[in-house]
Amino acid sequence: MTSLLVFGNAKGGTGKSTLAVHTAVGLLRQGKRVAALDLDPNQGSLTRYLENRRSFHPNLPAPDILPLAADATSEGLLAAISQLAPNADVIILDTPGSDTPLARAGHAVADTLITPLNDSFLDLDVLARVDPASHKIVRPSSYSEMVWKARQDRFKQDRGQIDWIVARNRISQLGSRNARAMEGVLGDLSTRIRFRQAPGLSERVIFRELFLQGLTLLDLAEAQISYTMSHVAARQELRNLLDAIRI
Ligand SMILES: Nc1ncnc2c1ncn2[C@@H]1O[C@H](COP(=O)(O)OP(=O)(O)O)[C@@H](O)[C@H]1O
Ligand SMILES: [Mg+2]
């Protein structure tokens, strides 16, 4: 059985593509066979990331990736999944930060959906309306509704369930009132719209430096990049996140 692991959020810039590559490499390093599909052909971040990896570090483990056309349909997606599945324990799907037919189709096949969330009430707004004074949840909003629909579609298709995980990303290392308030609201929301919270990742410059060489935090030794304390801490956060995903 191949697990389908989808990275999704209705907002861009939350770390979907970054985390998709890191998770793919983390699972490869655990000995799993990993394939990837880029459902965001306009930006193509996942594709570009893995191209860089192949060009500059051909000896590092990399997932198989099948190109999808910008106008691919859900049939095209299912065909690509069928093609990859016999040789993959896990297929990673990276989706765009917008509601496209391909993004919806990707969500509806997920076994696990991981939503990275910037530590900001502006980003939380796509999950739920929050009362500004009491921080009580007023109602779920657009992206939560899309996931709700994907869960219904998934159940209709094969009685399957989507394990939805929300992980905060780019958390300020300074700690703040905002971060504590976000934690409180996410705790309430997780029981209300049924997701699990995974340990998040701090904001660290290293994440922005790795793309050009197609590297992840799990490759630093082999790529002969010297470690700093910050890299070690970031790698530990990533490992905690991968443990929580439990593939
Ligand atoms: N934990 C982090 N710390 C610092 N920068 C990050 C972190 N995670 C992601 N980034 C940066 O944030 C930006 C958006 O990430 P990306 O993976 O492209 O998001 P998405 O795919 O959701 O649009 C990129 O510049 C990326 O390098
Ligand atoms: Mg992306």
PDB file of C-alpha atoms and ligand atoms in Angstrom:
ATOM      1  CA  MET A   1       0.000   0.000   0.000  1.00  0.00           C
ATOM      2  CA  THR A   2       1.370   3.380  -1.053  1.00  0.00           C
ATOM      3  CA  SER A   3       0.711   6.309   1.299  1.00  0.00           C
ATOM      4  CA  LEU A   4      -0.241   9.609  -0.272  1.00  0.00           C
ATOM      5  CA  LEU A   5       1.149  12.544   1.646  1.00  0.00           C
ATOM      6  CA  VAL A   6      -0.208  15.918   0.553  1.00  0.00           C
ATOM      7  CA  PHE A   7       1.144  19.362   1.492  1.00  0.00           C
ATOM      8  CA  GLY A   8      -1.611  21.940   1.318  1.00  0.00           C
ATOM      9  CA  ASN A   9      -2.766  25.345   2.487  1.00  0.00           C
ATOM     10  CA  ALA A  10      -4.917  27.922   0.715  1.00  0.00           C
ATOM     11  CA  LYS A  11      -2.145  30.452   1.282  1.00  0.00           C
ATOM     12  CA  GLY A  12       1.188  30.668  -0.476  1.00  0.00           C
ATOM     13  CA  GLY A  13       4.501  31.096   1.285  1.00  0.00           C
ATOM     14  CA  THR A  14       3.727  28.887   4.270  1.00  0.00           C
ATOM     15  CA  GLY A  15       6.452  26.323   3.557  1.00  0.00           C
ATOM     16  CA  LYS A  16       4.557  23.622   1.640  1.00  0.00           C
ATOM     17  CA  SER A  17       7.263  23.093  -0.984  1.00  0.00           C
ATOM     18  CA  THR A  18      10.108  23.413   1.511  1.00  0.00           C
ATOM     19  CA  LEU A  19       8.521  20.856   3.822  1.00  0.00           C
ATOM     20  CA  ALA A  20       7.577  18.564   0.917  1.00  0.00           C
ATOM     21  CA  VAL A  21      11.245  18.281  -0.109  1.00  0.00           C
ATOM     22  CA  HIS A  22      12.449  17.887   3.483  1.00  0.00           C
ATOM     23  CA  THR A  23       9.874  15.178   4.168  1.00  0.00           C
ATOM     24  CA  ALA A  24      10.721  13.343   0.933  1.00  0.00           C
ATOM     25  CA  VAL A  25      14.414  13.286   1.812  1.00  0.00           C
ATOM     26  CA  GLY A  26      13.676  12.355   5.448  1.00  0.00           C
ATOM     27  CA  LEU A  27      11.600   9.350   4.350  1.00  0.00           C
ATOM     28  CA  LEU A  28      14.222   8.308   1.740  1.00  0.00           C
ATOM     29  CA  ARG A  29      16.818   8.358   4.500  1.00  0.00           C
ATOM     30  CA  GLN A  30      14.587   6.058   6.561  1.00  0.00           C
ATOM     31  CA  GLY A  31      14.839   3.572   3.667  1.00  0.00           C
ATOM     32  CA  LYS A  32      11.402   4.256   2.169  1.00  0.00           C
ATOM     33  CA  ARG A  33      10.822   4.396  -1.585  1.00  0.00           C
ATOM     34  CA  VAL A  34       9.553   7.924  -2.263  1.00  0.00           C
ATOM     35  CA  ALA A  35       8.048   9.532  -5.345  1.00  0.00           C
ATOM     36  CA  ALA A  36       6.784  13.091  -5.804  1.00  0.00           C
ATOM     37  CA  LEU A  37       4.216  15.011  -7.829  1.00  0.00           C
ATOM     38  CA  ASP A  38       4.167  18.773  -8.255  1.00  0.00           C
ATOM     39  CA  LEU A  39       0.551  19.952  -8.436  1.00  0.00           C
ATOM     40  CA  ASP A  40       1.714  23.566  -8.617  1.00  0.00           C
ATOM     41  CA  PRO A  41       3.031  23.608 -12.194  1.00  0.00           C
ATOM     42  CA  ASN A  42       2.854  27.412 -12.395  1.00  0.00           C
ATOM     43  CA  GLN A  43       5.423  27.947  -9.649  1.00  0.00           C
ATOM     44  CA  GLY A  44       7.014  24.534  -9.982  1.00  0.00           C
ATOM     45  CA  SER A  45       8.952  25.003  -6.734  1.00  0.00           C
ATOM     46  CA  LEU A  46       9.137  21.298  -5.910  1.00  0.00           C
ATOM     47  CA  THR A  47      10.237  20.470  -9.470  1.00  0.00           C
ATOM     48  CA  ARG A  48      12.858  23.210  -9.458  1.00  0.00           C
ATOM     49  CA  TYR A  49      14.116  22.183  -6.008  1.00  0.00           C
ATOM     50  CA  LEU A  50      14.622  18.594  -7.151  1.00  0.00           C
ATOM     51  CA  GLU A  51      16.220  19.696 -10.458  1.00  0.00           C
ATOM     52  CA  ASN A  52      18.785  21.656  -8.462  1.00  0.00           C
ATOM     53  CA  ARG A  53      19.382  18.638  -6.260  1.00  0.00           C
ATOM     54  CA  ARG A  54      20.040  16.380  -9.264  1.00  0.00           C
ATOM     55  CA  SER A  55      22.329  18.916 -10.936  1.00  0.00           C
ATOM     56  CA  PHE A  56      24.493  19.771  -7.951  1.00  0.00           C
ATOM     57  CA  HIS A  57      24.278  16.653  -5.784  1.00  0.00           C
ATOM     58  CA  PRO A  58      23.521  13.689  -8.041  1.00  0.00           C
ATOM     59  CA  ASN A  59      24.746  11.266  -5.370  1.00  0.00           C
ATOM     60  CA  LEU A  60      22.233  12.349  -2.727  1.00  0.00           C
ATOM     61  CA  PRO A  61      18.963  10.401  -2.418  1.00  0.00           C
ATOM     62  CA  ALA A  62      16.136  12.024  -4.375  1.00  0.00           C
ATOM     63  CA  PRO A  63      12.520  11.040  -5.006  1.00  0.00           C
ATOM     64  CA  ASP A  64      11.309  10.040  -8.467  1.00  0.00           C
ATOM     65  CA  ILE A  65       9.200  12.852  -9.861  1.00  0.00           C
ATOM     66  CA  LEU A  66       6.758  12.693 -12.754  1.00  0.00           C
ATOM     67  CA  PRO A  67       6.020  15.962 -14.550  1.00  0.00           C
ATOM     68  CA  LEU A  68       2.355  17.019 -14.646  1.00  0.00           C
ATOM     69  CA  ALA A  69       1.082  19.412 -17.312  1.00  0.00           C
ATOM     70  CA  ALA A  70      -0.311  22.767 -16.156  1.00  0.00           C
ATOM     71  CA  ASP A  71      -3.713  21.715 -17.530  1.00  0.00           C
ATOM     72  CA  ALA A  72      -3.617  18.217 -16.013  1.00  0.00           C
ATOM     73  CA  THR A  73      -6.998  16.985 -14.808  1.00  0.00           C
ATOM     74  CA  SER A  74      -7.888  14.767 -11.896  1.00  0.00           C
ATOM     75  CA  GLU A  75      -7.765  11.820 -14.340  1.00  0.00           C
ATOM     76  CA  GLY A  76      -4.208  12.846 -15.233  1.00  0.00           C
ATOM     77  CA  LEU A  77      -3.358  12.958 -11.542  1.00  0.00           C
ATOM     78  CA  LEU A  78      -4.821   9.509 -10.877  1.00  0.00           C
ATOM     79  CA  ALA A  79      -2.913   8.108 -13.880  1.00  0.00           C
ATOM     80  CA  ALA A  80       0.348   9.556 -12.569  1.00  0.00           C
ATOM     81  CA  ILE A  81      -0.325   8.086  -9.113  1.00  0.00           C
ATOM     82  CA  SER A  82      -1.021   4.644 -10.631  1.00  0.00           C
ATOM     83  CA  GLN A  83       2.211   4.860 -12.587  1.00  0.00           C
ATOM     84  CA  LEU A  84       4.294   5.741  -9.517  1.00  0.00           C
ATOM     85  CA  ALA A  85       2.569   3.578  -6.899  1.00  0.00           C
ATOM     86  CA  PRO A  86       4.116   0.160  -7.748  1.00  0.00           C
ATOM     87  CA  ASN A  87       7.593   1.506  -6.967  1.00  0.00           C
ATOM     88  CA  ALA A  88       6.767   3.865  -4.111  1.00  0.00           C
ATOM     89  CA  ASP A  89       5.962   3.405  -0.431  1.00  0.00           C
ATOM     90  CA  VAL A  90       5.078   7.096  -0.218  1.00  0.00           C
ATOM     91  CA  ILE A  91       4.051   9.641  -2.852  1.00  0.00           C
ATOM     92  CA  ILE A  92       4.483  13.276  -1.841  1.00  0.00           C
ATOM     93  CA  LEU A  93       2.111  15.769  -3.476  1.00  0.00           C
ATOM     94  CA  ASP A  94       2.913  19.475  -3.297  1.00  0.00           C
ATOM     95  CA  THR A  95      -0.077  21.728  -4.008  1.00  0.00           C
ATOM     96  CA  PRO A  96      -0.440  25.437  -4.889  1.00  0.00           C
ATOM     97  CA  GLY A  97      -1.586  28.078  -2.418  1.00  0.00           C
ATOM     98  CA  SER A  98      -4.795  28.516  -4.374  1.00  0.00           C
ATOM     99  CA  ASP A  99      -7.962  26.601  -5.049  1.00  0.00           C
ATOM    100  CA  THR A 100      -7.421  24.894  -8.431  1.00  0.00           C
ATOM    101  CA  PRO A 101      -9.141  21.739  -9.732  1.00  0.00           C
ATOM    102  CA  LEU A 102      -5.804  19.899  -9.522  1.00  0.00           C
ATOM    103  CA  ALA A 103      -5.280  21.073  -5.932  1.00  0.00           C
ATOM    104  CA  ARG A 104      -8.755  19.812  -4.994  1.00  0.00           C
ATOM    105  CA  ALA A 105      -8.122  16.484  -6.692  1.00  0.00           C
ATOM    106  CA  GLY A 106      -4.844  16.197  -4.783  1.00  0.00           C
ATOM    107  CA  HIS A 107      -6.539  16.850  -1.452  1.00  0.00           C
ATOM    108  CA  ALA A 108      -9.225  14.258  -2.133  1.00  0.00           C
ATOM    109  CA  VAL A 109      -6.675  11.428  -2.536  1.00  0.00           C
ATOM    110  CA  ALA A 110      -4.682  12.269   0.605  1.00  0.00           C
ATOM    111  CA  ASP A 111      -4.030   9.688   3.279  1.00  0.00           C
ATOM    112  CA  THR A 112      -2.219  12.384   5.227  1.00  0.00           C
ATOM    113  CA  LEU A 113      -2.605  16.121   4.671  1.00  0.00           C
ATOM    114  CA  ILE A 114       0.029  18.401   6.145  1.00  0.00           C
ATOM    115  CA  THR A 115      -0.781  22.078   6.411  1.00  0.00           C
ATOM    116  CA  PRO A 116       2.150  24.298   7.328  1.00  0.00           C
ATOM    117  CA  LEU A 117       0.874  27.486   8.901  1.00  0.00           C
ATOM    118  CA  ASN A 118       2.742  30.739   9.397  1.00  0.00           C
ATOM    119  CA  ASP A 119       2.546  31.911  12.965  1.00  0.00           C
ATOM    120  CA  SER A 120       0.181  34.757  12.228  1.00  0.00           C
ATOM    121  CA  PHE A 121      -3.524  35.389  12.686  1.00  0.00           C
ATOM    122  CA  LEU A 122      -3.604  36.539   9.069  1.00  0.00           C
ATOM    123  CA  ASP A 123      -2.635  33.022   7.998  1.00  0.00           C
ATOM    124  CA  LEU A 124      -4.956  31.372  10.507  1.00  0.00           C
ATOM    125  CA  ASP A 125      -7.825  33.269   8.884  1.00  0.00           C
ATOM    126  CA  VAL A 126      -8.014  30.691   6.036  1.00  0.00           C
ATOM    127  CA  LEU A 127      -8.724  28.024   8.664  1.00  0.00           C
ATOM    128  CA  ALA A 128     -11.171  29.906  10.868  1.00  0.00           C
ATOM    129  CA  ARG A 129     -12.713  33.266  11.667  1.00  0.00           C
ATOM    130  CA  VAL A 130     -11.541  34.224  15.106  1.00  0.00           C
ATOM    131  CA  ASP A 131     -13.253  36.776  17.314  1.00  0.00           C
ATOM    132  CA  PRO A 132     -10.720  39.569  17.796  1.00  0.00           C
ATOM    133  CA  ALA A 133     -11.623  40.238  21.406  1.00  0.00           C
ATOM    134  CA  SER A 134     -12.245  36.796  22.897  1.00  0.00           C
ATOM    135  CA  HIS A 135     -10.134  34.724  20.435  1.00  0.00           C
ATOM    136  CA  LYS A 136     -13.089  32.354  20.246  1.00  0.00           C
ATOM    137  CA  ILE A 137     -13.638  30.565  16.952  1.00  0.00           C
ATOM    138  CA  VAL A 138     -16.570  32.107  15.112  1.00  0.00           C
ATOM    139  CA  ARG A 139     -16.673  29.601  12.249  1.00  0.00           C
ATOM    140  CA  PRO A 140     -14.398  27.544  10.013  1.00  0.00           C
ATOM    141  CA  SER A 141     -13.350  29.358   6.823  1.00  0.00           C
ATOM    142  CA  SER A 142     -12.426  28.648   3.193  1.00  0.00           C
ATOM    143  CA  TYR A 143      -9.570  26.193   3.480  1.00  0.00           C
ATOM    144  CA  SER A 144     -11.188  24.208   6.292  1.00  0.00           C
ATOM    145  CA  GLU A 145     -14.282  23.944   4.133  1.00  0.00           C
ATOM    146  CA  MET A 146     -12.177  22.678   1.227  1.00  0.00           C
ATOM    147  CA  VAL A 147     -10.621  20.015   3.474  1.00  0.00           C
ATOM    148  CA  TRP A 148     -14.057  19.075   4.775  1.00  0.00           C
ATOM    149  CA  LYS A 149     -15.171  18.553   1.153  1.00  0.00           C
ATOM    150  CA  ALA A 150     -11.998  16.554   0.380  1.00  0.00           C
ATOM    151  CA  ARG A 151     -12.740  14.333   3.388  1.00  0.00           C
ATOM    152  CA  GLN A 152     -16.238  13.668   2.078  1.00  0.00           C
ATOM    153  CA  ASP A 153     -14.892  12.901  -1.430  1.00  0.00           C
ATOM    154  CA  ARG A 154     -12.234  10.617  -0.016  1.00  0.00           C
ATOM    155  CA  PHE A 155     -14.819   8.735   2.047  1.00  0.00           C
ATOM    156  CA  LYS A 156     -17.109   8.332  -0.984  1.00  0.00           C
ATOM    157  CA  GLN A 157     -14.248   7.009  -3.132  1.00  0.00           C
ATOM    158  CA  ASP A 158     -12.955   4.276  -0.853  1.00  0.00           C
ATOM    159  CA  ARG A 159     -14.223   4.848   2.705  1.00  0.00           C
ATOM    160  CA  GLY A 160     -10.774   6.224   3.472  1.00  0.00           C
ATOM    161  CA  GLN A 161     -10.013   8.877   6.080  1.00  0.00           C
ATOM    162  CA  ILE A 162      -7.674  11.817   5.745  1.00  0.00           C
ATOM    163  CA  ASP A 163      -5.309  12.299   8.685  1.00  0.00           C
ATOM    164  CA  TRP A 164      -4.964  16.106   8.764  1.00  0.00           C
ATOM    165  CA  ILE A 165      -1.921  17.564  10.466  1.00  0.00           C
ATOM    166  CA  VAL A 166      -1.337  21.271  11.023  1.00  0.00           C
ATOM    167  CA  ALA A 167       2.252  22.316  11.745  1.00  0.00           C
ATOM    168  CA  ARG A 168       3.235  25.860  12.573  1.00  0.00           C
ATOM    169  CA  ASN A 169       6.146  27.118  10.516  1.00  0.00           C
ATOM    170  CA  ARG A 170       8.538  30.037  10.689  1.00  0.00           C
ATOM    171  CA  ILE A 171       7.893  30.417  14.423  1.00  0.00           C
ATOM    172  CA  SER A 172       9.721  33.387  15.891  1.00  0.00           C
ATOM    173  CA  GLN A 173      12.474  32.259  18.221  1.00  0.00           C
ATOM    174  CA  LEU A 174      11.766  35.192  20.479  1.00  0.00           C
ATOM    175  CA  GLY A 175       8.443  33.834  21.729  1.00  0.00           C
ATOM    176  CA  SER A 176       5.603  36.306  21.807  1.00  0.00           C
ATOM    177  CA  ARG A 177       2.117  36.991  23.010  1.00  0.00           C
ATOM    178  CA  ASN A 178       0.983  36.374  19.431  1.00  0.00           C
ATOM    179  CA  ALA A 179       2.552  32.895  19.408  1.00  0.00           C
ATOM    180  CA  ARG A 180       0.846  31.949  22.691  1.00  0.00           C
ATOM    181  CA  ALA A 181      -2.494  33.246  21.448  1.00  0.00           C
ATOM    182  CA  MET A 182      -2.084  31.248  18.207  1.00  0.00           C
ATOM    183  CA  GLU A 183      -1.379  28.109  20.240  1.00  0.00           C
ATOM    184  CA  GLY A 184      -4.584  28.580  22.218  1.00  0.00           C
ATOM    185  CA  VAL A 185      -6.755  29.092  19.148  1.00  0.00           C
ATOM    186  CA  LEU A 186      -5.156  26.167  17.272  1.00  0.00           C
ATOM    187  CA  GLY A 187      -5.831  23.905  20.243  1.00  0.00           C
ATOM    188  CA  ASP A 188      -9.543  24.803  20.191  1.00  0.00           C
ATOM    189  CA  LEU A 189      -9.706  24.534  16.424  1.00  0.00           C
ATOM    190  CA  SER A 190      -8.041  21.112  16.275  1.00  0.00           C
ATOM    191  CA  THR A 191     -10.926  19.476  18.145  1.00  0.00           C
ATOM    192  CA  ARG A 192     -13.544  21.503  16.314  1.00  0.00           C
ATOM    193  CA  ILE A 193     -12.440  20.721  12.725  1.00  0.00           C
ATOM    194  CA  ARG A 194     -10.435  17.575  13.528  1.00  0.00           C
ATOM    195  CA  PHE A 195      -6.755  17.925  12.853  1.00  0.00           C
ATOM    196  CA  ARG A 196      -3.654  16.926  14.777  1.00  0.00           C
ATOM    197  CA  GLN A 197      -1.029  19.478  15.669  1.00  0.00           C
ATOM    198  CA  ALA A 198       2.570  18.552  14.940  1.00  0.00           C
ATOM    199  CA  PRO A 199       5.600  20.281  16.420  1.00  0.00           C
ATOM    200  CA  GLY A 200       6.484  23.245  14.229  1.00  0.00           C
ATOM    201  CA  LEU A 201       9.646  24.723  12.782  1.00  0.00           C
ATOM    202  CA  SER A 202      11.313  27.947  13.827  1.00  0.00           C
ATOM    203  CA  GLU A 203      12.157  30.723  11.419  1.00  0.00           C
ATOM    204  CA  ARG A 204      15.743  30.065  10.284  1.00  0.00           C
ATOM    205  CA  VAL A 205      17.759  31.568   7.460  1.00  0.00           C
ATOM    206  CA  ILE A 206      19.213  28.178   6.495  1.00  0.00           C
ATOM    207  CA  PHE A 207      15.874  27.163   4.919  1.00  0.00           C
ATOM    208  CA  ARG A 208      16.223  29.936   2.345  1.00  0.00           C
ATOM    209  CA  GLU A 209      19.811  29.105   1.519  1.00  0.00           C
ATOM    210  CA  LEU A 210      19.304  25.433   0.696  1.00  0.00           C
ATOM    211  CA  PHE A 211      17.100  25.747  -2.408  1.00  0.00           C
ATOM    212  CA  LEU A 212      19.755  26.766  -4.948  1.00  0.00           C
ATOM    213  CA  GLN A 213      21.691  23.563  -4.345  1.00  0.00           C
ATOM    214  CA  GLY A 214      18.585  21.457  -3.829  1.00  0.00           C
ATOM    215  CA  LEU A 215      19.708  20.537  -0.323  1.00  0.00           C
ATOM    216  CA  THR A 216      17.818  19.814   2.874  1.00  0.00           C
ATOM    217  CA  LEU A 217      18.852  20.034   6.510  1.00  0.00           C
ATOM    218  CA  LEU A 218      19.381  16.274   6.388  1.00  0.00           C
ATOM    219  CA  ASP A 219      22.172  16.544   3.784  1.00  0.00           C
ATOM    220  CA  LEU A 220      24.542  19.004   5.401  1.00  0.00           C
ATOM    221  CA  ALA A 221      27.229  16.486   6.338  1.00  0.00           C
ATOM    222  CA  GLU A 222      27.363  14.879   2.893  1.00  0.00           C
ATOM    223  CA  ALA A 223      27.276  18.256   1.186  1.00  0.00           C
ATOM    224  CA  GLN A 224      30.198  19.305   3.413  1.00  0.00           C
ATOM    225  CA  ILE A 225      28.427  22.273   4.889  1.00  0.00           C
ATOM    226  CA  SER A 226      29.678  22.999   8.384  1.00  0.00           C
ATOM    227  CA  TYR A 227      27.058  22.825  11.102  1.00  0.00           C
ATOM    228  CA  THR A 228      26.084  25.657  13.376  1.00  0.00           C
ATOM    229  CA  MET A 229      24.037  25.284  16.554  1.00  0.00           C
ATOM    230  CA  SER A 230      21.093  26.717  14.658  1.00  0.00           C
ATOM    231  CA  HIS A 231      21.359  23.998  11.966  1.00  0.00           C
ATOM    232  CA  VAL A 232      21.448  21.266  14.601  1.00  0.00           C
ATOM    233  CA  ALA A 233      18.406  22.713  16.360  1.00  0.00           C
ATOM    234  CA  ALA A 234      16.544  23.066  13.045  1.00  0.00           C
ATOM    235  CA  ARG A 235      17.320  19.469  12.121  1.00  0.00           C
ATOM    236  CA  GLN A 236      16.003  18.271  15.472  1.00  0.00           C
ATOM    237  CA  GLU A 237      12.764  20.216  14.950  1.00  0.00           C
ATOM    238  CA  LEU A 238      12.444  18.619  11.523  1.00  0.00           C
ATOM    239  CA  ARG A 239      12.980  15.133  12.980  1.00  0.00           C
ATOM    240  CA  ASN A 240      10.294  15.810  15.601  1.00  0.00           C
ATOM    241  CA  LEU A 241       7.934  16.842  12.821  1.00  0.00           C
ATOM    242  CA  LEU A 242       8.719  13.711  10.768  1.00  0.00           C
ATOM    243  CA  ASP A 243       8.130  11.541  13.859  1.00  0.00           C
ATOM    244  CA  ALA A 244       4.734  13.168  14.324  1.00  0.00           C
ATOM    245  CA  ILE A 245       3.765  12.515  10.716  1.00  0.00           C
ATOM    246  CA  ARG A 246       4.257   8.754  11.372  1.00  0.00           C
ATOM    247  CA  ILE A 247       4.278   7.229   7.898  1.00  0.00           C
TER     248      ILE A 247
HETATM  249  N1  LIG B   1      11.201  27.543   8.789  1.00  0.00           N
HETATM  250  C1  LIG B   1      11.539  28.464   7.879  1.00  0.00           C
HETATM  251  N2  LIG B   1      12.388  29.480   8.204  1.00  0.00           N
HETATM  252  C2  LIG B   1      12.708  30.425   7.302  1.00  0.00           C
HETATM  253  N3  LIG B   1      12.270  30.477   6.045  1.00  0.00           N
HETATM  254  C3  LIG B   1      11.415  29.494   5.644  1.00  0.00           C
HETATM  255  C4  LIG B   1      11.015  28.441   6.520  1.00  0.00           C
HETATM  256  N4  LIG B   1      10.180  27.630   5.834  1.00  0.00           N
HETATM  257  C5  LIG B   1      10.065  28.145   4.595  1.00  0.00           C
HETATM  258  N5  LIG B   1      10.810  29.262   4.463  1.00  0.00           N
HETATM  259  C6  LIG B   1      10.902  30.177   3.301  1.00  0.00           C
HETATM  260  O1  LIG B   1       9.592  30.693   3.100  1.00  0.00           O
HETATM  261  C7  LIG B   1       9.333  30.921   1.727  1.00  0.00           C
HETATM  262  C8  LIG B   1       8.089  30.153   1.304  1.00  0.00           C
HETATM  263  O2  LIG B   1       8.337  28.760   1.369  1.00  0.00           O
HETATM  264  P1  LIG B   1       7.717  27.756   0.295  1.00  0.00           P
HETATM  265  O3  LIG B   1       8.157  26.397   0.686  1.00  0.00           O
HETATM  266  O4  LIG B   1       7.991  28.208  -1.100  1.00  0.00           O
HETATM  267  O5  LIG B   1       6.160  27.961   0.632  1.00  0.00           O
HETATM  268  P2  LIG B   1       4.860  27.519  -0.218  1.00  0.00           P
HETATM  269  O6  LIG B   1       5.234  26.311  -1.017  1.00  0.00           O
HETATM  270  O7  LIG B   1       3.839  27.244   0.846  1.00  0.00           O
HETATM  271  O8  LIG B   1       4.465  28.681  -1.048  1.00  0.00           O
HETATM  272  C9  LIG B   1      10.587  30.497   1.001  1.00  0.00           C
HETATM  273  O9  LIG B   1      11.364  31.638   0.817  1.00  0.00           O
HETATM  274  C10 LIG B   1      11.256  29.517   1.984  1.00  0.00           C
HETATM  275  O10 LIG B   1      12.646  29.453   1.788  1.00  0.00           O
HETATM  276 MG    MG B   2       5.045  25.949  -3.072  1.00  0.00          MG
END
